[in-house]
Structure formats: structure tokens, C-alpha cells
């Protein structure tokens, strides 16, 4: 049977669909990757990938079957390595966490700085991105998303509910017609998402309140929208955990315009056996529970667990 390196090369190519990308992640030459894949296919007597310039390396039916077994081997080896190396010392190893952009930058990052202070043997990649994180391609060990995964071998929990409200700068509100009720919004302009580039329908909330013609500034990034609001030219619906921490912003129609959404945290079921993953899992559940009021817009500062 082939050695672990052959399986590792296979997994990286399957996840990235490019030999060049797999080589970069493995720290080897492109030719080394393609040679190892050819040797693995020859040894197994099957074609694992269909190869083309347009689509790169695409798993065949046999490749998809082998991928399931290869992931099980990978998870078992990682769990064994952690159990043996961590038996006599604190948490060690590397973890990658993918998250929605606003939450990842504003909430997750400072919490993970605190977690790493507690566990200096852990190295972290934090990926706050305005797109879906694929655990099947091992883009991350843990994902925090707006929607619960519909299928897959995942351990999943509802991390928290959070609120969004309409915000503007105090200067904007002083310079423009007063807003006492929803009908007053017709005299104002807004900031929102680029509709055709939305990665989740859970972000499609501005449509409930204003006409499309009133949206004069659009971005795929909630942080860009936040910065645009600070420019004082328009209003935007923003997460309370982002906007409530900034004294320059004030909620508009606070009792009337209120959007509720949820964050879900999930990881591969196999990672339930790894101490470092479960340590971050438990830490985040505790820390987010402590900051539930901030997520709902009833508190203005992030609390770090004691």
C-alpha cells in the first residue's frame, strides 16, 4: 500500500483542483505533485482525476470514493499525533478558522488573540471572508457561517443570534430630513450589498425597507459598507456588534427596524477527537455567550473571558 505522503498529495490536489496550488501548500515543486499522483494512480490501477486546462484536476467516480477513505486516514493520523504529542504537554498544533467577514474581524480575531495567549503552543489562521468557507476542501478546520450546513459529516452548533439595525453618523442625521417613521426613509439614500454577488440570501435584508433606486453605494464587504457609512453620505443596515462599538454612529428607528440572524459553528465530525479543535470550540461557545448582549446591540464593548 502507498505511504502517507502519497495520500497527502492526493488530498491536496483534490481540494485545490490544481497541481500548482497543491505544490504551494505542500512546499514542493509542481512536477513532484504530478509525479506522485501518477504513481498513486498506477499503484491503485485506476484514474483518480480527470485533467483539463479549464477545470484542472477533477475527481473521477473512483477518485471520489478514494477521497472518503483518504480523509479518514488523515483524521486518524492527526488524532493519533495529537494524542501522543500532547499527552505530556499543553495544547499544540495549527488551526484554521473561517468566518463571515464582519464577525471574523470584529469579534473572532480579538477572542482568538486571547485564546492564543492562553495556549501559546497553538498557531492560528483566521480567515474573515465575504464568502462561503468549504470544509470539504479543508479550507478551514472550523467554520462560522450564517446558515447551518444542509448535509455532510459535520459537528454543528448554533453559536449565537445577532441583531442588525439601521445606522447613520450623527452628522448625517443632523444634516438631513428627520426620520420619525418608515415613510421618512424615502427621503434618504442607502448603502448595501451587490445583489448578484451575495453569497447568502440571509444578507438580503435591505429590500424589506427601501427601494432599489435609493441604494447609491454597494459593496460585497460589510467592512467597506461600515466605512462608507462613516463617510456621512448615506445610511446602512449593519450588525450591532460592529456599529454599536462606534460612538460616531447612531441607530435609526431603533424600535422599528430590527433584523435578526444567527451564526452557526461547525467542523468535520472526525475533528471531535482532536483536543485543540474542541478547546477552541468550547472557548468560543463560552466567549460568545458572554457577549450575547453585544451581538444583540444592548452592549457597546467586547468582553474577554476571565
PDB file of N, CA, C and O in Angstrom, residues 178-227:
ATOM      1  N   UNK A 178     -35.469  64.744   9.139  1.00  0.00           N
ATOM      2  CA  UNK A 178     -35.638  63.853  10.303  1.00  0.00           C
ATOM      3  C   UNK A 178     -36.365  62.567   9.920  1.00  0.00           C
ATOM      4  O   UNK A 178     -37.175  62.532   8.988  1.00  0.00           O
ATOM      5  N   UNK A 179     -36.084  61.509  10.662  1.00  0.00           N
ATOM      6  CA  UNK A 179     -36.697  60.204  10.420  1.00  0.00           C
ATOM      7  C   UNK A 179     -37.473  59.810  11.672  1.00  0.00           C
ATOM      8  O   UNK A 179     -36.882  59.456  12.695  1.00  0.00           O
ATOM      9  N   UNK A 180     -38.790  59.891  11.573  1.00  0.00           N
ATOM     10  CA  UNK A 180     -39.646  59.533  12.710  1.00  0.00           C
ATOM     11  C   UNK A 180     -40.422  58.241  12.467  1.00  0.00           C
ATOM     12  O   UNK A 180     -40.874  57.597  13.409  1.00  0.00           O
ATOM     13  N   UNK A 181     -40.598  57.893  11.174  1.00  0.00           N
ATOM     14  CA  UNK A 181     -41.330  56.684  10.820  1.00  0.00           C
ATOM     15  C   UNK A 181     -40.798  56.143   9.499  1.00  0.00           C
ATOM     16  O   UNK A 181     -39.999  56.802   8.820  1.00  0.00           O
ATOM     17  N   UNK A 182     -41.234  54.941   9.148  1.00  0.00           N
ATOM     18  CA  UNK A 182     -40.677  54.280   7.965  1.00  0.00           C
ATOM     19  C   UNK A 182     -40.846  55.102   6.691  1.00  0.00           C
ATOM     20  O   UNK A 182     -39.973  55.104   5.823  1.00  0.00           O
ATOM     21  N   UNK A 183     -41.955  55.783   6.558  1.00  0.00           N
ATOM     22  CA  UNK A 183     -42.196  56.557   5.333  1.00  0.00           C
ATOM     23  C   UNK A 183     -41.161  57.658   5.143  1.00  0.00           C
ATOM     24  O   UNK A 183     -40.906  58.090   4.012  1.00  0.00           O
ATOM     25  N   UNK A 184     -40.518  58.101   6.225  1.00  0.00           N
ATOM     26  CA  UNK A 184     -39.492  59.138   6.121  1.00  0.00           C
ATOM     27  C   UNK A 184     -38.234  58.638   5.427  1.00  0.00           C
ATOM     28  O   UNK A 184     -37.406  59.444   4.968  1.00  0.00           O
ATOM     29  N   UNK A 185     -38.071  57.326   5.337  1.00  0.00           N
ATOM     30  CA  UNK A 185     -36.880  56.766   4.697  1.00  0.00           C
ATOM     31  C   UNK A 185     -36.827  57.080   3.204  1.00  0.00           C
ATOM     32  O   UNK A 185     -35.754  57.021   2.592  1.00  0.00           O
ATOM     33  N   UNK A 186     -37.959  57.431   2.613  1.00  0.00           N
ATOM     34  CA  UNK A 186     -37.995  57.727   1.175  1.00  0.00           C
ATOM     35  C   UNK A 186     -37.174  58.963   0.829  1.00  0.00           C
ATOM     36  O   UNK A 186     -36.845  59.178  -0.345  1.00  0.00           O
ATOM     37  N   UNK A 187     -36.808  59.757   1.809  1.00  0.00           N
ATOM     38  CA  UNK A 187     -36.039  60.981   1.567  1.00  0.00           C
ATOM     39  C   UNK A 187     -34.532  60.757   1.781  1.00  0.00           C
ATOM     40  O   UNK A 187     -33.769  61.726   1.794  1.00  0.00           O
ATOM     41  N   UNK A 188     -34.117  59.508   1.899  1.00  0.00           N
ATOM     42  CA  UNK A 188     -32.719  59.221   2.222  1.00  0.00           C
ATOM     43  C   UNK A 188     -32.119  58.201   1.254  1.00  0.00           C
ATOM     44  O   UNK A 188     -32.836  57.489   0.544  1.00  0.00           O
ATOM     45  N   UNK A 189     -30.781  58.152   1.229  1.00  0.00           N
ATOM     46  CA  UNK A 189     -30.060  57.194   0.400  1.00  0.00           C
ATOM     47  C   UNK A 189     -29.365  56.156   1.289  1.00  0.00           C
ATOM     48  O   UNK A 189     -29.140  56.388   2.477  1.00  0.00           O
ATOM     49  N   UNK A 190     -29.013  55.010   0.654  1.00  0.00           N
ATOM     50  CA  UNK A 190     -28.573  53.866   1.446  1.00  0.00           C
ATOM     51  C   UNK A 190     -27.351  53.177   0.837  1.00  0.00           C
ATOM     52  O   UNK A 190     -27.032  53.332  -0.341  1.00  0.00           O
ATOM     53  N   UNK A 191     -26.725  52.387   1.695  1.00  0.00           N
ATOM     54  CA  UNK A 191     -25.560  51.574   1.340  1.00  0.00           C
ATOM     55  C   UNK A 191     -25.955  50.111   1.518  1.00  0.00           C
ATOM     56  O   UNK A 191     -26.601  49.753   2.513  1.00  0.00           O
ATOM     57  N   UNK A 192     -25.580  49.253   0.551  1.00  0.00           N
ATOM     58  CA  UNK A 192     -25.958  47.850   0.664  1.00  0.00           C
ATOM     59  C   UNK A 192     -24.998  46.934  -0.060  1.00  0.00           C
ATOM     60  O   UNK A 192     -23.909  47.335  -0.473  1.00  0.00           O
ATOM     61  N   UNK A 193     -25.418  45.687  -0.216  1.00  0.00           N
ATOM     62  CA  UNK A 193     -24.607  44.672  -0.881  1.00  0.00           C
ATOM     63  C   UNK A 193     -24.819  44.721  -2.394  1.00  0.00           C
ATOM     64  O   UNK A 193     -25.841  45.212  -2.885  1.00  0.00           O
ATOM     65  N   UNK A 194     -23.857  44.159  -3.130  1.00  0.00           N
ATOM     66  CA  UNK A 194     -24.011  43.949  -4.572  1.00  0.00           C
ATOM     67  C   UNK A 194     -24.872  42.695  -4.729  1.00  0.00           C
ATOM     68  O   UNK A 194     -24.428  41.575  -4.439  1.00  0.00           O
ATOM     69  N   UNK A 195     -26.101  42.878  -5.155  1.00  0.00           N
ATOM     70  CA  UNK A 195     -27.093  41.795  -5.116  1.00  0.00           C
ATOM     71  C   UNK A 195     -26.630  40.521  -5.810  1.00  0.00           C
ATOM     72  O   UNK A 195     -26.772  39.418  -5.279  1.00  0.00           O
ATOM     73  N   UNK A 196     -26.074  40.660  -7.025  1.00  0.00           N
ATOM     74  CA  UNK A 196     -25.735  39.462  -7.785  1.00  0.00           C
ATOM     75  C   UNK A 196     -24.504  38.733  -7.242  1.00  0.00           C
ATOM     76  O   UNK A 196     -24.191  37.625  -7.683  1.00  0.00           O
ATOM     77  N   UNK A 197     -23.821  39.339  -6.273  1.00  0.00           N
ATOM     78  CA  UNK A 197     -22.632  38.711  -5.687  1.00  0.00           C
ATOM     79  C   UNK A 197     -22.850  38.272  -4.241  1.00  0.00           C
ATOM     80  O   UNK A 197     -21.893  37.907  -3.549  1.00  0.00           O
ATOM     81  N   UNK A 198     -24.088  38.295  -3.784  1.00  0.00           N
ATOM     82  CA  UNK A 198     -24.382  37.839  -2.424  1.00  0.00           C
ATOM     83  C   UNK A 198     -24.069  36.350  -2.291  1.00  0.00           C
ATOM     84  O   UNK A 198     -24.490  35.548  -3.121  1.00  0.00           O
ATOM     85  N   UNK A 199     -23.338  35.975  -1.239  1.00  0.00           N
ATOM     86  CA  UNK A 199     -23.035  34.563  -1.044  1.00  0.00           C
ATOM     87  C   UNK A 199     -24.083  33.870  -0.182  1.00  0.00           C
ATOM     88  O   UNK A 199     -24.059  32.644  -0.029  1.00  0.00           O
ATOM     89  N   UNK A 200     -25.027  34.637   0.386  1.00  0.00           N
ATOM     90  CA  UNK A 200     -26.107  34.047   1.184  1.00  0.00           C
ATOM     91  C   UNK A 200     -27.344  34.934   1.096  1.00  0.00           C
ATOM     92  O   UNK A 200     -27.245  36.163   1.200  1.00  0.00           O
ATOM     93  N   UNK A 201     -28.485  34.314   0.931  1.00  0.00           N
ATOM     94  CA  UNK A 201     -29.742  35.071   0.915  1.00  0.00           C
ATOM     95  C   UNK A 201     -30.053  35.685   2.273  1.00  0.00           C
ATOM     96  O   UNK A 201     -30.905  36.568   2.384  1.00  0.00           O
ATOM     97  N   UNK A 202     -29.360  35.234   3.316  1.00  0.00           N
ATOM     98  CA  UNK A 202     -29.558  35.794   4.651  1.00  0.00           C
ATOM     99  C   UNK A 202     -29.062  37.238   4.726  1.00  0.00           C
ATOM    100  O   UNK A 202     -29.349  37.945   5.693  1.00  0.00           O
ATOM    101  N   UNK A 203     -28.342  37.691   3.711  1.00  0.00           N
ATOM    102  CA  UNK A 203     -27.860  39.074   3.661  1.00  0.00           C
ATOM    103  C   UNK A 203     -28.805  39.987   2.884  1.00  0.00           C
ATOM    104  O   UNK A 203     -28.570  41.191   2.793  1.00  0.00           O
ATOM    105  N   UNK A 204     -29.885  39.428   2.376  1.00  0.00           N
ATOM    106  CA  UNK A 204     -30.798  40.201   1.536  1.00  0.00           C
ATOM    107  C   UNK A 204     -31.895  40.837   2.397  1.00  0.00           C
ATOM    108  O   UNK A 204     -33.071  40.508   2.304  1.00  0.00           O
ATOM    109  N   UNK A 205     -31.487  41.789   3.275  1.00  0.00           N
ATOM    110  CA  UNK A 205     -32.470  42.388   4.176  1.00  0.00           C
ATOM    111  C   UNK A 205     -32.830  43.824   3.838  1.00  0.00           C
ATOM    112  O   UNK A 205     -33.868  44.308   4.248  1.00  0.00           O
ATOM    113  N   UNK A 206     -32.019  44.542   3.091  1.00  0.00           N
ATOM    114  CA  UNK A 206     -32.314  45.943   2.782  1.00  0.00           C
ATOM    115  C   UNK A 206     -33.561  46.072   1.916  1.00  0.00           C
ATOM    116  O   UNK A 206     -34.278  47.073   1.992  1.00  0.00           O
ATOM    117  N   UNK A 207     -33.839  45.031   1.109  1.00  0.00           N
ATOM    118  CA  UNK A 207     -35.006  45.066   0.217  1.00  0.00           C
ATOM    119  C   UNK A 207     -36.316  45.237   0.977  1.00  0.00           C
ATOM    120  O   UNK A 207     -37.314  45.713   0.415  1.00  0.00           O
ATOM    121  N   UNK A 208     -36.337  44.850   2.230  1.00  0.00           N
ATOM    122  CA  UNK A 208     -37.578  44.927   3.016  1.00  0.00           C
ATOM    123  C   UNK A 208     -37.919  46.353   3.435  1.00  0.00           C
ATOM    124  O   UNK A 208     -39.044  46.611   3.874  1.00  0.00           O
ATOM    125  N   UNK A 209     -36.968  47.274   3.291  1.00  0.00           N
ATOM    126  CA  UNK A 209     -37.174  48.605   3.860  1.00  0.00           C
ATOM    127  C   UNK A 209     -37.130  49.737   2.843  1.00  0.00           C
ATOM    128  O   UNK A 209     -37.804  50.756   3.038  1.00  0.00           O
ATOM    129  N   UNK A 210     -36.365  49.592   1.762  1.00  0.00           N
ATOM    130  CA  UNK A 210     -36.190  50.714   0.838  1.00  0.00           C
ATOM    131  C   UNK A 210     -36.269  50.238  -0.609  1.00  0.00           C
ATOM    132  O   UNK A 210     -36.146  49.041  -0.904  1.00  0.00           O
ATOM    133  N   UNK A 211     -36.425  51.182  -1.510  1.00  0.00           N
ATOM    134  CA  UNK A 211     -36.429  50.903  -2.938  1.00  0.00           C
ATOM    135  C   UNK A 211     -34.999  50.737  -3.443  1.00  0.00           C
ATOM    136  O   UNK A 211     -34.068  51.363  -2.934  1.00  0.00           O
ATOM    137  N   UNK A 212     -34.842  49.900  -4.457  1.00  0.00           N
ATOM    138  CA  UNK A 212     -33.506  49.657  -5.014  1.00  0.00           C
ATOM    139  C   UNK A 212     -32.854  50.940  -5.513  1.00  0.00           C
ATOM    140  O   UNK A 212     -31.641  51.113  -5.430  1.00  0.00           O
ATOM    141  N   UNK A 213     -33.679  51.867  -6.021  1.00  0.00           N
ATOM    142  CA  UNK A 213     -33.140  53.126  -6.552  1.00  0.00           C
ATOM    143  C   UNK A 213     -32.526  54.009  -5.473  1.00  0.00           C
ATOM    144  O   UNK A 213     -31.753  54.926  -5.774  1.00  0.00           O
ATOM    145  N   UNK A 214     -32.840  53.743  -4.214  1.00  0.00           N
ATOM    146  CA  UNK A 214     -32.288  54.546  -3.121  1.00  0.00           C
ATOM    147  C   UNK A 214     -30.911  54.059  -2.670  1.00  0.00           C
ATOM    148  O   UNK A 214     -30.236  54.745  -1.912  1.00  0.00           O
ATOM    149  N   UNK A 215     -30.511  52.876  -3.148  1.00  0.00           N
ATOM    150  CA  UNK A 215     -29.202  52.332  -2.780  1.00  0.00           C
ATOM    151  C   UNK A 215     -28.162  52.905  -3.745  1.00  0.00           C
ATOM    152  O   UNK A 215     -28.109  52.531  -4.910  1.00  0.00           O
ATOM    153  N   UNK A 216     -27.338  53.793  -3.242  1.00  0.00           N
ATOM    154  CA  UNK A 216     -26.406  54.531  -4.096  1.00  0.00           C
ATOM    155  C   UNK A 216     -24.965  54.053  -3.964  1.00  0.00           C
ATOM    156  O   UNK A 216     -24.088  54.477  -4.711  1.00  0.00           O
ATOM    157  N   UNK A 217     -24.707  53.185  -2.997  1.00  0.00           N
ATOM    158  CA  UNK A 217     -23.350  52.674  -2.784  1.00  0.00           C
ATOM    159  C   UNK A 217     -23.481  51.202  -2.412  1.00  0.00           C
ATOM    160  O   UNK A 217     -24.219  50.852  -1.494  1.00  0.00           O
ATOM    161  N   UNK A 218     -22.756  50.342  -3.144  1.00  0.00           N
ATOM    162  CA  UNK A 218     -22.841  48.902  -2.898  1.00  0.00           C
ATOM    163  C   UNK A 218     -21.448  48.315  -2.735  1.00  0.00           C
ATOM    164  O   UNK A 218     -20.500  48.760  -3.378  1.00  0.00           O
ATOM    165  N   UNK A 219     -21.343  47.293  -1.912  1.00  0.00           N
ATOM    166  CA  UNK A 219     -20.080  46.594  -1.743  1.00  0.00           C
ATOM    167  C   UNK A 219     -20.345  45.162  -1.297  1.00  0.00           C
ATOM    168  O   UNK A 219     -21.322  44.881  -0.605  1.00  0.00           O
ATOM    169  N   UNK A 220     -19.451  44.252  -1.678  1.00  0.00           N
ATOM    170  CA  UNK A 220     -19.527  42.868  -1.215  1.00  0.00           C
ATOM    171  C   UNK A 220     -19.032  42.739   0.213  1.00  0.00           C
ATOM    172  O   UNK A 220     -19.189  41.679   0.828  1.00  0.00           O
ATOM    173  N   UNK A 221     -18.427  43.789   0.750  1.00  0.00           N
ATOM    174  CA  UNK A 221     -17.807  43.754   2.077  1.00  0.00           C
ATOM    175  C   UNK A 221     -18.606  44.556   3.089  1.00  0.00           C
ATOM    176  O   UNK A 221     -18.875  45.746   2.884  1.00  0.00           O
ATOM    177  N   UNK A 222     -18.961  43.947   4.221  1.00  0.00           N
ATOM    178  CA  UNK A 222     -19.661  44.683   5.277  1.00  0.00           C
ATOM    179  C   UNK A 222     -18.733  45.708   5.918  1.00  0.00           C
ATOM    180  O   UNK A 222     -19.191  46.767   6.379  1.00  0.00           O
ATOM    181  N   UNK A 223     -17.430  45.436   5.945  1.00  0.00           N
ATOM    182  CA  UNK A 223     -16.492  46.413   6.496  1.00  0.00           C
ATOM    183  C   UNK A 223     -16.387  47.633   5.594  1.00  0.00           C
ATOM    184  O   UNK A 223     -16.245  48.759   6.076  1.00  0.00           O
ATOM    185  N   UNK A 224     -16.474  47.428   4.289  1.00  0.00           N
ATOM    186  CA  UNK A 224     -16.494  48.559   3.361  1.00  0.00           C
ATOM    187  C   UNK A 224     -17.779  49.367   3.535  1.00  0.00           C
ATOM    188  O   UNK A 224     -17.765  50.604   3.491  1.00  0.00           O
ATOM    189  N   UNK A 225     -18.894  48.686   3.756  1.00  0.00           N
ATOM    190  CA  UNK A 225     -20.156  49.389   3.999  1.00  0.00           C
ATOM    191  C   UNK A 225     -20.067  50.218   5.278  1.00  0.00           C
ATOM    192  O   UNK A 225     -20.545  51.357   5.330  1.00  0.00           O
ATOM    193  N   UNK A 226     -19.471  49.652   6.289  1.00  0.00           N
ATOM    194  CA  UNK A 226     -19.274  50.357   7.564  1.00  0.00           C
ATOM    195  C   UNK A 226     -18.450  51.626   7.351  1.00  0.00           C
ATOM    196  O   UNK A 226     -18.802  52.706   7.849  1.00  0.00           O
ATOM    197  N   UNK A 227     -17.361  51.513   6.602  1.00  0.00           N
ATOM    198  CA  UNK A 227     -16.532  52.685   6.320  1.00  0.00           C
ATOM    199  C   UNK A 227     -17.296  53.715   5.488  1.00  0.00           C
ATOM    200  O   UNK A 227     -17.149  54.928   5.681  1.00  0.00           O
TER     201      UNK A 227
END
